[in-house]
PDB file of C-alpha atoms in Angstrom:
ATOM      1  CA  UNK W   1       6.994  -1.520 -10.316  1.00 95.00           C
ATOM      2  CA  UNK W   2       6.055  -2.984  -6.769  1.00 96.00           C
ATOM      3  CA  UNK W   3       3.331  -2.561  -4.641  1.00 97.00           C
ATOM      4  CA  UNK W   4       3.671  -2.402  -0.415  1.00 98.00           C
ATOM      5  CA  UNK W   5       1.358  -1.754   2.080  1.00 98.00           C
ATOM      6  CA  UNK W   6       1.702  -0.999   5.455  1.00 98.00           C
ATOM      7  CA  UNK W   7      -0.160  -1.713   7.932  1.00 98.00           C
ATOM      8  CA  UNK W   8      -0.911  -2.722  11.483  1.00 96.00           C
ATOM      9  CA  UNK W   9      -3.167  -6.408  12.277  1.00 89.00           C
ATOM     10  CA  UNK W  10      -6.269  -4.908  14.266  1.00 94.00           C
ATOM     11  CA  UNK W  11      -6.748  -2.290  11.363  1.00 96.00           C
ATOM     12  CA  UNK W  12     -10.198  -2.490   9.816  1.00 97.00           C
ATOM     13  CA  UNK W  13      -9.240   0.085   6.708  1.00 97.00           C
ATOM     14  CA  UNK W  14      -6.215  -1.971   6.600  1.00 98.00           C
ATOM     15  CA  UNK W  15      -8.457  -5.385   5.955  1.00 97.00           C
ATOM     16  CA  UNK W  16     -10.265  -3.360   3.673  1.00 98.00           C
ATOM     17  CA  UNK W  17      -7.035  -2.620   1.522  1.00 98.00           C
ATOM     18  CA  UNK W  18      -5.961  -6.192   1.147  1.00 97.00           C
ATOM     19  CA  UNK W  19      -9.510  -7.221   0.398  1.00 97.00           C
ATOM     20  CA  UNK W  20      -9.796  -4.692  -2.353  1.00 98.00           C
ATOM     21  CA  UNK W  21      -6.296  -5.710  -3.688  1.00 98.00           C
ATOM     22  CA  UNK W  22      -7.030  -9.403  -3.016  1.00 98.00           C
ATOM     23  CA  UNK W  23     -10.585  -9.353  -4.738  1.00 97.00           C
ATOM     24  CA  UNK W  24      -8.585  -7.886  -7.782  1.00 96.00           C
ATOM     25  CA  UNK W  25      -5.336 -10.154  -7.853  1.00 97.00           C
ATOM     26  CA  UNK W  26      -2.735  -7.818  -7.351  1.00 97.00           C
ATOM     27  CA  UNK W  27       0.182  -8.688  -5.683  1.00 96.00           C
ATOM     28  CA  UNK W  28       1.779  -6.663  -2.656  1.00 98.00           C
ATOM     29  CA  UNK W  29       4.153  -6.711  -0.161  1.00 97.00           C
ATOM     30  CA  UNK W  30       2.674  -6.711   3.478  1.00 98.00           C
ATOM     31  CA  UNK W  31       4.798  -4.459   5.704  1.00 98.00           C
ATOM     32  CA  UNK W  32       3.709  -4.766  10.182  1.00 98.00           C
ATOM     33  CA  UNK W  33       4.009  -1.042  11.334  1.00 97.00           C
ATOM     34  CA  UNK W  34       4.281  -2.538  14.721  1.00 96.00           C
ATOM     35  CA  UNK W  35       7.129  -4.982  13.829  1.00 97.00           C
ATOM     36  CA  UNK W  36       9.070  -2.741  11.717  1.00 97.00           C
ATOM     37  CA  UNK W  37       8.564   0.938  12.843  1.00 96.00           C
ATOM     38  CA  UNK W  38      11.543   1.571  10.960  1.00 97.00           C
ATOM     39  CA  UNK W  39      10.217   0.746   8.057  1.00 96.00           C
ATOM     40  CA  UNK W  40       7.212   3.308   8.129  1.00 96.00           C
ATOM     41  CA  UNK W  41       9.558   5.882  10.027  1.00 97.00           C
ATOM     42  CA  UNK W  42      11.576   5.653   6.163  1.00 96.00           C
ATOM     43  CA  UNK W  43       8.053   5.871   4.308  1.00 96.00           C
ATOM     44  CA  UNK W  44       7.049   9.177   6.909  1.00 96.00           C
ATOM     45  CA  UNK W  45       4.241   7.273   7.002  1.00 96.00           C
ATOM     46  CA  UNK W  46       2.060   8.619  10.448  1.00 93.00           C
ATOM     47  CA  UNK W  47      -0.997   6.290  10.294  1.00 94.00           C
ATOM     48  CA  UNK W  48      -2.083   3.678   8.627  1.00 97.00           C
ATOM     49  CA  UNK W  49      -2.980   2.295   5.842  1.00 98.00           C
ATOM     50  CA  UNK W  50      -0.449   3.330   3.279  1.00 98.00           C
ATOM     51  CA  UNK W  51      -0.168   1.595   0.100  1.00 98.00           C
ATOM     52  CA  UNK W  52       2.999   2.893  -1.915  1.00 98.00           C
ATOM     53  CA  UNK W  53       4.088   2.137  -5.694  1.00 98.00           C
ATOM     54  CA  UNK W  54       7.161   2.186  -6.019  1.00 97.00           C
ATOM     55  CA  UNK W  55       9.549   1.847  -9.194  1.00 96.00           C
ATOM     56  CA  UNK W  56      12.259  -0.624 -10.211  1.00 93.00           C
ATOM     57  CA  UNK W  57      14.863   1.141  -8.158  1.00 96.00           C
ATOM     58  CA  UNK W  58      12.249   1.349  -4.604  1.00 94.00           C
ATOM     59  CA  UNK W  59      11.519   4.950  -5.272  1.00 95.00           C
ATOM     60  CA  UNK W  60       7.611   6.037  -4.319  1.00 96.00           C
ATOM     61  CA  UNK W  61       5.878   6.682  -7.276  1.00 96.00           C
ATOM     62  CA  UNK W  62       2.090   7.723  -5.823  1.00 97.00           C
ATOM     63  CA  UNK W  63       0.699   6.891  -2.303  1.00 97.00           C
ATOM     64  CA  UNK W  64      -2.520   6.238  -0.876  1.00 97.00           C
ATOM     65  CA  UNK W  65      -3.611   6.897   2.642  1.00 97.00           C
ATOM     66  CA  UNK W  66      -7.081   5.318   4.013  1.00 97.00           C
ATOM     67  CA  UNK W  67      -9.155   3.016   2.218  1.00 98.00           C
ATOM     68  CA  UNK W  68     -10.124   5.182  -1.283  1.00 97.00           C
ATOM     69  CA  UNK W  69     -10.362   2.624  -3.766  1.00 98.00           C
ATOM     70  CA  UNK W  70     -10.116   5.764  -6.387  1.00 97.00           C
ATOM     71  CA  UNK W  71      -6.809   5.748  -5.422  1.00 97.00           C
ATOM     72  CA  UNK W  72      -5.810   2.197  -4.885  1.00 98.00           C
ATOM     73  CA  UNK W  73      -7.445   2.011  -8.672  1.00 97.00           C
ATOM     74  CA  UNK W  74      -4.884   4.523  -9.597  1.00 97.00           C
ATOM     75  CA  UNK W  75      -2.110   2.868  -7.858  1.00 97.00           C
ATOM     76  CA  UNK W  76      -2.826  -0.262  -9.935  1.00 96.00           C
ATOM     77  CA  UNK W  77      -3.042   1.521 -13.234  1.00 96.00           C
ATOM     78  CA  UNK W  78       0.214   2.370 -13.129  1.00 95.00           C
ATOM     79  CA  UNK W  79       1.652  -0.598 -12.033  1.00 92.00           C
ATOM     80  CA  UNK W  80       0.598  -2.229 -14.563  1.00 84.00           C
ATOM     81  CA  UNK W  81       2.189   0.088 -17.031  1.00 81.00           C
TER      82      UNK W  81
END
């Protein structure tokens, strides 16, 4: 399982994201929506932040849009599984 987030620099939720994922040691993979639109064009993603869990093969498990750390909580559950 793998973690990725993407996200644009000037994004306050998306500081709040890493923060909440830093504060709690996980480790994720940081993805610029402004240097690789392609990227969140393959995710559908329309804003940001996303933060995706994906599975051993890169196929999205869950997603969370915003900053809800119910759901970044849930996101972490199972990737520690």
């Amino acid at each position: 399982m793998k973690l990725i987030k993407l996200e644009q620099p000037s994004c306050t939720p998306c500081q709040l994201v890493s923060n909440y994922l830093n504060e709690k040691g996980i480790e994720y993979e940081v993805i610029d929506v402004t240097e690789q639109p392609e990227v969140a064009a393959e995710y559908g993603v329309m804003g940001v932040p996303v933060t995706i869990l994906l599975d051993g093969e890169g196929n999205e498990v869950k997603r969370s849009i915003g900053f809800k750390p119910d759901e970044l909580d849930e996101l972490i559950k199972n990737l520690k599984e």
